[in-house]
XYZ file of C-alpha atoms in Angstrom:
526
model
C 53.460 -39.302 -31.124
C 56.781 -38.700 -32.667
C 56.741 -39.460 -36.335
C 59.025 -39.607 -39.309
C 57.711 -36.540 -41.050
C 57.280 -34.900 -37.774
C 55.782 -37.226 -35.525
C 52.490 -38.950 -32.708
C 54.074 -40.941 -31.031
C 53.465 -38.481 -31.727
C 52.893 -41.776 -30.712
C 54.809 -40.400 -30.271
C 54.978 -41.275 -30.514
C 54.219 -40.079 -30.999
C 54.463 -34.273 -36.906
C 53.839 -33.421 -40.445
C 55.849 -32.371 -43.392
C 53.916 -29.364 -44.511
C 54.071 -28.045 -47.989
C 51.436 -25.467 -47.186
C 51.413 -21.733 -47.385
C 50.700 -19.563 -44.392
C 47.162 -18.849 -45.490
C 44.725 -21.588 -46.420
C 42.905 -20.547 -49.536
C 40.972 -23.774 -49.907
C 37.260 -23.416 -49.339
C 36.473 -27.093 -49.826
C 38.349 -30.340 -49.911
C 37.302 -31.204 -53.436
C 35.588 -34.515 -52.646
C 32.036 -34.459 -51.316
C 30.541 -37.813 -50.404
C 27.174 -37.746 -48.708
C 26.235 -41.422 -48.884
C 25.979 -43.156 -45.500
C 28.792 -45.444 -44.508
C 28.286 -48.994 -45.668
C 28.402 -51.710 -43.028
C 29.902 -54.382 -45.262
C 33.419 -53.955 -43.898
C 32.423 -53.423 -40.285
C 32.405 -56.181 -37.735
C 30.030 -56.785 -34.881
C 32.927 -56.643 -32.409
C 32.897 -53.871 -29.848
C 36.453 -52.736 -30.643
C 36.432 -49.235 -32.078
C 38.844 -48.758 -34.999
C 39.875 -45.106 -35.303
C 43.158 -44.456 -37.150
C 44.775 -41.049 -37.058
C 44.413 -38.629 -39.939
C 47.007 -35.890 -40.221
C 44.765 -32.888 -40.732
C 47.610 -30.646 -41.924
C 49.262 -33.022 -44.381
C 49.160 -31.365 -47.796
C 47.069 -31.763 -49.861
C 44.342 -31.806 -47.225
C 42.332 -35.036 -47.178
C 38.589 -35.503 -47.418
C 37.480 -37.454 -44.347
C 34.323 -38.657 -46.095
C 36.376 -40.007 -48.984
C 38.675 -41.865 -46.589
C 35.613 -43.353 -44.906
C 33.999 -44.336 -48.197
C 37.127 -46.009 -49.538
C 38.070 -47.792 -46.309
C 34.782 -48.538 -44.551
C 36.074 -46.799 -41.423
C 33.382 -45.122 -39.358
C 35.723 -43.528 -36.771
C 38.752 -41.318 -37.482
C 41.088 -39.552 -35.060
C 41.881 -36.053 -36.316
C 45.378 -34.803 -35.458
C 46.423 -32.396 -33.991
C 45.101 -29.300 -32.261
C 47.854 -27.320 -30.532
C 48.504 -23.784 -29.397
C 48.213 -21.197 -32.148
C 51.610 -19.495 -32.379
C 52.283 -19.924 -28.671
C 48.986 -18.404 -27.514
C 46.115 -19.835 -25.488
C 44.079 -20.382 -28.646
C 43.596 -23.606 -30.633
C 44.939 -24.321 -34.097
C 45.478 -27.301 -36.339
C 49.201 -27.930 -36.302
C 50.068 -24.313 -35.458
C 49.149 -23.328 -39.035
C 45.355 -23.195 -39.149
C 43.561 -21.404 -36.276
C 40.288 -23.069 -35.367
C 37.360 -21.151 -36.872
C 39.486 -19.018 -39.197
C 39.976 -21.199 -42.290
C 36.993 -20.333 -44.498
C 35.067 -23.178 -42.906
C 37.243 -25.792 -44.604
C 37.974 -27.898 -41.542
C 34.431 -27.551 -40.215
C 32.870 -28.617 -43.525
C 35.270 -31.539 -43.837
C 34.319 -32.771 -40.366
C 30.581 -32.177 -40.715
C 30.542 -33.965 -44.074
C 32.051 -37.017 -42.368
C 29.511 -36.757 -39.549
C 26.603 -36.436 -41.992
C 27.463 -39.803 -43.536
C 27.464 -41.488 -40.136
C 31.109 -40.967 -39.223
C 32.321 -40.507 -35.669
C 35.301 -38.136 -35.472
C 37.674 -37.906 -32.519
C 39.598 -34.641 -32.218
C 43.121 -35.131 -30.918
C 45.050 -32.447 -29.045
C 48.811 -32.430 -28.571
C 51.282 -34.634 -30.413
C 55.039 -34.470 -30.284
C 55.573 -31.206 -32.133
C 54.483 -27.602 -31.438
C 53.132 -26.257 -28.142
C 50.584 -28.299 -26.235
C 47.873 -25.922 -25.022
C 48.180 -26.675 -21.297
C 51.774 -25.436 -21.498
C 50.718 -21.928 -22.534
C 47.233 -21.243 -21.143
C 47.276 -19.239 -17.893
C 44.676 -21.243 -15.962
C 42.454 -24.303 -16.024
C 39.460 -22.048 -16.635
C 41.100 -20.419 -19.648
C 42.088 -23.808 -21.036
C 38.570 -25.191 -20.534
C 37.170 -22.269 -22.514
C 39.383 -23.205 -25.469
C 38.346 -26.853 -25.276
C 34.745 -25.661 -25.135
C 35.285 -23.517 -28.212
C 36.593 -26.503 -30.194
C 33.681 -28.702 -29.061
C 31.130 -26.023 -29.937
C 32.719 -25.160 -33.266
C 32.907 -28.709 -34.612
C 30.114 -30.317 -32.557
C 32.505 -33.133 -31.653
C 32.350 -34.549 -28.139
C 35.007 -37.272 -28.452
C 38.402 -35.856 -27.499
C 41.860 -37.416 -27.488
C 45.001 -36.039 -25.840
C 48.337 -37.220 -27.220
C 50.678 -36.183 -24.431
C 54.421 -36.673 -24.670
C 57.743 -34.933 -24.380
C 57.721 -31.692 -22.401
C 53.987 -31.860 -21.756
C 54.283 -35.338 -20.259
C 57.006 -34.205 -17.884
C 55.277 -31.007 -16.735
C 53.262 -31.712 -13.614
C 51.786 -28.198 -13.687
C 50.379 -28.684 -17.184
C 49.103 -32.154 -16.284
C 47.210 -30.694 -13.326
C 45.820 -27.801 -15.385
C 44.708 -30.050 -18.234
C 42.938 -32.523 -15.988
C 41.201 -29.736 -14.061
C 40.045 -28.230 -17.369
C 38.789 -31.569 -18.670
C 36.880 -32.323 -15.481
C 35.231 -28.894 -15.760
C 34.435 -29.417 -19.448
C 32.841 -32.803 -18.770
C 30.796 -31.327 -15.914
C 29.584 -28.346 -17.960
C 28.652 -30.451 -20.979
C 26.909 -33.074 -18.822
C 24.640 -30.309 -17.514
C 23.624 -29.709 -21.150
C 23.008 -33.394 -21.769
C 26.272 -34.044 -23.648
C 28.829 -36.705 -22.765
C 32.410 -35.684 -23.476
C 34.656 -38.726 -23.839
C 38.340 -38.303 -23.057
C 41.114 -40.613 -24.196
C 44.784 -40.250 -23.372
C 47.328 -41.388 -25.972
C 50.636 -42.107 -24.262
C 54.072 -43.600 -24.979
C 54.558 -47.208 -23.936
C 57.109 -50.000 -23.871
C 56.325 -53.724 -23.964
C 56.543 -53.737 -20.173
C 54.028 -50.909 -19.833
C 53.631 -47.196 -19.194
C 56.495 -45.291 -17.611
C 56.059 -43.327 -14.432
C 55.298 -39.988 -16.062
C 52.307 -41.492 -17.860
C 51.186 -43.225 -14.686
C 51.397 -39.903 -12.840
C 49.216 -38.266 -15.504
C 46.535 -40.955 -15.188
C 46.597 -40.920 -11.387
C 46.193 -37.151 -11.533
C 43.264 -37.518 -13.939
C 41.562 -39.924 -11.551
C 42.215 -37.595 -8.599
C 40.687 -34.647 -10.471
C 37.583 -36.597 -11.418
C 38.244 -36.881 -15.166
C 36.249 -39.707 -16.710
C 38.925 -41.323 -18.884
C 37.341 -43.598 -21.469
C 40.451 -44.974 -23.182
C 44.167 -45.131 -22.435
C 45.571 -45.489 -25.933
C 49.208 -46.604 -25.953
C 51.604 -45.931 -28.830
C 52.985 -49.361 -29.712
C 55.767 -48.160 -31.968
C 59.397 -47.041 -32.224
C 60.634 -48.920 -29.171
C 64.330 -48.846 -30.030
C 64.815 -52.367 -28.674
C 67.222 -54.868 -30.180
C 66.086 -57.657 -32.525
C 62.664 -56.214 -33.443
C 62.158 -58.538 -36.407
C 58.801 -60.343 -36.183
C 58.201 -58.904 -32.702
C 55.999 -55.863 -33.319
C 52.735 -57.752 -32.885
C 53.995 -59.525 -29.780
C 55.302 -56.300 -28.252
C 52.008 -54.520 -28.910
C 50.118 -57.292 -27.118
C 52.565 -57.269 -24.206
C 52.185 -53.477 -23.948
C 48.395 -53.839 -23.803
C 48.601 -56.525 -21.118
C 50.993 -54.464 -19.002
C 48.864 -51.340 -19.417
C 45.707 -53.130 -18.263
C 47.525 -54.286 -15.118
C 48.685 -50.717 -14.434
C 45.177 -49.311 -14.933
C 43.902 -51.769 -12.317
C 46.049 -49.991 -9.732
C 44.738 -46.559 -10.726
C 41.082 -47.576 -10.958
C 40.880 -50.523 -8.521
C 37.081 -50.308 -8.393
C 36.759 -51.363 -12.033
C 36.285 -54.951 -13.157
C 38.693 -56.680 -15.545
C 36.269 -56.245 -18.458
C 35.869 -52.545 -17.658
C 39.639 -52.110 -17.544
C 40.147 -53.884 -20.866
C 37.502 -51.644 -22.411
C 39.745 -48.727 -21.449
C 42.806 -50.096 -23.274
C 43.634 -48.856 -26.769
C 46.559 -49.677 -29.068
C 48.091 -47.474 -31.744
C 50.873 -49.048 -33.825
C 52.652 -47.281 -36.650
C 51.737 -49.440 -39.615
C 54.450 -50.709 -41.927
C 57.882 -49.198 -41.580
C 58.361 -47.475 -38.240
C 60.806 -44.632 -37.812
C 63.461 -47.094 -36.668
C 64.769 -49.481 -39.279
C 63.900 -53.083 -38.529
C 60.697 -52.203 -36.694
C 57.983 -53.199 -39.180
C 54.331 -53.646 -38.251
C 52.992 -56.018 -40.897
C 49.474 -56.947 -42.036
C 49.993 -60.242 -40.181
C 50.705 -58.255 -37.012
C 47.445 -56.360 -37.562
C 45.478 -59.614 -37.666
C 47.305 -60.819 -34.569
C 46.476 -57.635 -32.673
C 42.853 -57.684 -33.828
C 42.336 -61.253 -32.577
C 43.830 -60.335 -29.213
C 41.792 -57.123 -28.936
C 38.523 -58.935 -29.578
C 39.382 -61.739 -27.155
C 39.995 -59.208 -24.362
C 37.249 -56.728 -25.224
C 39.658 -53.848 -25.800
C 38.167 -50.404 -26.275
C 40.048 -49.048 -29.298
C 42.421 -49.935 -32.096
C 44.074 -47.094 -33.963
C 47.166 -46.636 -36.096
C 49.372 -44.001 -37.640
C 48.003 -43.204 -40.091
C 45.103 -43.528 -42.537
C 47.104 -41.629 -45.173
C 49.852 -44.260 -44.928
C 47.530 -47.263 -45.451
C 48.800 -47.811 -48.995
C 51.687 -49.583 -50.654
C 54.535 -47.314 -51.733
C 55.239 -46.900 -55.421
C 56.923 -50.002 -56.772
C 56.592 -51.714 -53.396
C 59.424 -49.627 -51.951
C 60.236 -50.313 -48.284
C 60.562 -46.677 -47.235
C 59.253 -44.597 -44.342
C 56.807 -42.167 -45.897
C 53.962 -39.867 -44.917
C 51.719 -41.328 -47.613
C 52.501 -45.058 -47.759
C 53.432 -47.856 -45.384
C 56.625 -49.243 -46.861
C 55.270 -52.827 -46.929
C 53.449 -54.870 -49.562
C 49.720 -54.329 -49.066
C 46.427 -53.483 -50.739
C 44.819 -50.057 -50.189
C 43.450 -49.746 -46.644
C 44.478 -53.316 -45.847
C 45.398 -52.405 -42.264
C 41.984 -50.796 -41.757
C 40.314 -53.906 -43.114
C 42.347 -56.294 -40.953
C 41.832 -54.299 -37.771
C 38.103 -54.301 -38.516
C 38.132 -58.087 -38.625
C 38.965 -59.316 -42.105
C 40.611 -62.714 -41.946
C 44.329 -63.205 -42.435
C 46.792 -65.655 -41.068
C 48.692 -64.432 -38.057
C 51.351 -66.186 -35.986
C 50.394 -66.979 -32.403
C 51.507 -64.427 -29.815
C 54.884 -65.136 -28.295
C 54.884 -66.243 -24.688
C 58.235 -64.568 -24.170
C 58.097 -61.516 -21.954
C 60.341 -58.660 -23.011
C 62.511 -57.332 -20.239
C 63.080 -53.643 -19.814
C 66.148 -52.441 -21.591
C 68.103 -49.262 -21.161
C 67.211 -47.957 -24.586
C 64.010 -46.387 -25.818
C 63.084 -44.326 -28.799
C 62.121 -40.938 -29.965
C 61.103 -40.306 -33.508
C 62.623 -37.544 -35.481
C 60.416 -34.501 -35.307
C 60.451 -32.740 -38.664
C 57.282 -30.739 -38.371
C 53.954 -30.526 -36.755
C 51.675 -33.311 -35.788
C 51.646 -36.995 -35.500
C 50.414 -39.160 -32.856
C 53.833 -39.037 -31.650
C 55.257 -42.231 -33.769
C 58.092 -41.988 -31.356
C 57.935 -43.343 -28.096
C 59.122 -40.689 -25.831
C 59.834 -42.947 -22.946
C 61.850 -40.708 -20.828
C 61.681 -38.703 -17.730
C 59.062 -39.826 -15.341
C 57.142 -37.900 -12.748
C 56.244 -38.887 -9.236
C 54.741 -37.352 -6.151
C 57.276 -38.713 -3.711
C 59.106 -36.329 -1.437
C 62.606 -35.287 -2.463
C 64.161 -37.286 0.337
C 62.633 -40.514 -0.925
C 64.851 -42.470 -3.263
C 62.792 -43.589 -6.246
C 64.268 -45.481 -9.151
C 62.710 -44.141 -12.302
C 62.894 -46.150 -15.501
C 65.426 -44.027 -17.262
C 65.412 -44.854 -20.937
C 67.678 -43.705 -23.679
C 66.321 -42.713 -27.004
C 67.360 -43.313 -30.542
C 66.101 -41.798 -33.730
C 67.559 -44.426 -35.998
C 68.543 -47.994 -35.462
C 72.018 -48.257 -34.221
C 74.097 -49.703 -36.981
C 77.082 -49.451 -34.706
C 76.898 -49.476 -30.943
C 79.757 -47.795 -29.179
C 80.359 -47.947 -25.477
C 82.520 -44.955 -24.820
C 84.779 -44.682 -21.852
C 83.457 -42.430 -19.131
C 85.119 -39.053 -18.876
C 85.007 -37.140 -15.633
C 85.023 -33.367 -15.368
C 85.600 -31.872 -11.955
C 83.831 -28.594 -11.391
C 86.352 -25.832 -11.006
C 84.181 -23.057 -9.641
C 84.682 -22.376 -5.950
C 83.845 -24.930 -3.312
C 81.624 -26.881 -5.690
C 84.656 -28.810 -6.883
C 84.715 -30.467 -3.455
C 80.964 -31.148 -3.476
C 79.795 -32.226 -6.920
C 81.409 -34.065 -9.793
C 80.143 -34.422 -13.373
C 80.827 -37.388 -15.621
C 79.793 -37.868 -19.230
C 79.363 -41.305 -20.815
C 78.429 -42.320 -24.323
C 75.458 -44.686 -24.486
C 75.007 -45.420 -28.179
C 75.926 -44.056 -31.585
C 74.228 -44.513 -34.948
C 74.472 -43.009 -38.364
C 72.393 -39.921 -37.567
C 73.323 -39.168 -33.981
C 74.120 -40.495 -30.535
C 72.889 -40.587 -26.950
C 74.820 -39.675 -23.816
C 74.358 -39.783 -20.065
C 75.480 -37.079 -17.639
C 75.973 -38.217 -14.037
C 76.208 -35.765 -11.128
C 77.741 -37.228 -7.997
C 77.611 -35.743 -4.497
C 80.993 -36.279 -2.844
C 80.128 -34.413 0.329
C 78.531 -35.593 3.574
C 75.525 -33.282 3.131
C 72.468 -33.345 0.923
C 72.600 -31.161 -2.164
C 69.359 -29.424 -3.089
C 69.120 -28.435 -6.727
C 71.613 -28.402 -9.582
C 72.021 -27.002 -13.079
C 74.192 -28.186 -15.946
C 75.128 -26.124 -19.026
C 76.543 -27.630 -22.181
C 77.080 -26.742 -25.829
C 76.911 -28.924 -28.952
C 78.635 -26.821 -31.610
C 75.514 -26.428 -33.711
C 74.032 -29.896 -33.227
C 70.683 -30.143 -31.472
C 69.148 -32.136 -28.649
C 66.319 -34.260 -30.058
C 65.147 -35.603 -26.700
C 66.119 -35.425 -23.032
C 64.873 -37.342 -20.009
C 65.226 -37.195 -16.224
C 65.533 -33.416 -16.383
C 64.100 -30.237 -17.881
C 65.972 -28.540 -20.711
C 66.029 -25.019 -22.111
C 68.227 -23.309 -24.698
C 69.807 -19.905 -24.216
C 72.805 -18.079 -25.667
C 73.967 -21.114 -27.610
C 73.943 -23.432 -24.580
C 71.547 -26.091 -23.359
C 70.625 -25.672 -19.693
C 69.386 -28.713 -17.791
C 67.683 -28.544 -14.397
C 66.308 -31.416 -12.299
C 63.114 -33.349 -12.752
C 60.871 -33.586 -9.704
C 62.456 -36.806 -8.476
C 66.185 -36.036 -8.796
C 66.409 -32.517 -7.361
C 68.033 -33.766 -4.141
C 71.339 -35.653 -4.242
C 72.004 -37.594 -1.050
C 75.535 -37.798 0.379
C 77.633 -40.256 -1.586
C 74.868 -40.690 -4.176
C 74.401 -39.522 -7.736
C 71.677 -38.593 -10.201
C 71.781 -38.598 -13.966
C 69.978 -37.436 -17.053
C 70.225 -38.611 -20.626
C 69.722 -37.060 -24.022
C 69.760 -37.790 -27.737
C 71.645 -35.604 -30.210
C 70.867 -35.513 -33.929
C 74.197 -35.014 -35.673
C 76.664 -36.857 -37.862
C 79.399 -35.399 -35.665
C 79.939 -37.709 -32.698
C 81.973 -35.171 -30.706
C 81.140 -35.233 -26.999
C 79.299 -32.209 -25.611
C 81.280 -29.491 -23.914
C 80.053 -29.446 -20.312
C 80.339 -25.786 -19.452
C 79.469 -25.748 -15.795
C 77.639 -27.105 -12.807
C 75.760 -24.850 -10.413
C 73.725 -25.317 -7.283
C 70.265 -23.796 -7.294
């Protein structure tokens, strides 16, 4: 997920602000609670409540203390990623699994010993997702196996967004590895549960997430939960809509799952649906998930038999000092009692407005949360480039969404500027245009359109541009790299071919107070 301090997410989106040193010299977490979890705050409903815990947020939290204070019996531990770009697991790129004086292992086992059920989450918005760096499905499965064996945790979550969500090769490798892991553990009598945490909009999952789930089904992965990040939408007029939008996202997701797993009944499909809002203040001003929204979502989840309710994050389930309405790593920014969201999502009574019957229509804007560090169930919704298995010659309209890191206090529709390519015969074949989508106090989003003026198909393209020191926070409908001071964009799988007289486009978000348009340096055929 993409989050404020470095978001889930990651839920999104969609990271973590780390005040930690390179070496972890903490042998314990200070708080040791061995009493079994009380059942007084737990409901008889079948909905699992498992909020995220940022395992690298300093100071490190005691899972057993969180459970004791909140009554939560399930926690989602975020995030395991590649260790320094290698095919080895680490917590947030800072703490290699198995090499931290046993601190993480003792924290987890202490929670398990009191009856807790941990879920280990891989991925998030920041750092390198492991399937992007491991050389093969077999190598990746070995690393998953190492994590399972080291912590004795068989419930796994995969928060996939950004580059990892748009990489079909990594999607294939991950699903092959997970199918192998489930098969190997089943032979030993262990069931490995797999949940996917994915960006969502009120109208459902975008095509890249649908591709991932179809690929999981094709590879034989037993997916237990599809957990959607109901946060940071970037839509207009979000006031009093966060509960309604979360419910609409769940309804749309269930309908999409029915197409992927048509053999399942409605109750089985609903048991696969999970929701993860960002409680309190989201990364975008005006998007506020309130305690009343939590009650609303709980009532809906129980009525449908949903499989999981989560939120970002357990560390934020507190009122900020003085009741401040701020976006913080350690408080929600709304008026609440400690762990009130946990209590409400576990079934405590509170008045909630009835769900709106209004259906939100897809808009051309989406959101990405600012990534300031490592993990977070991406609070951002990286709703961007989508993947598909159609052949290049097939025209497929992908839901192209623009992203914003902050609410747009001013929306500017800029006039479209057209740059004709000057190199060789390309000037008679392709034409680039740049258009401003939106501006806000901390950045802007633009579209680049590439038009084919010739009578022949164009196969492949590449666009270079510079930003004078500003940085691209998100990009969709293309793949981006950075070299020699320039961003280089190449096609996604569905817009490689440009038919005669047609055009393709990609969009991106820039974090900068300088609203100067990018300098489009060139356009090349590949």
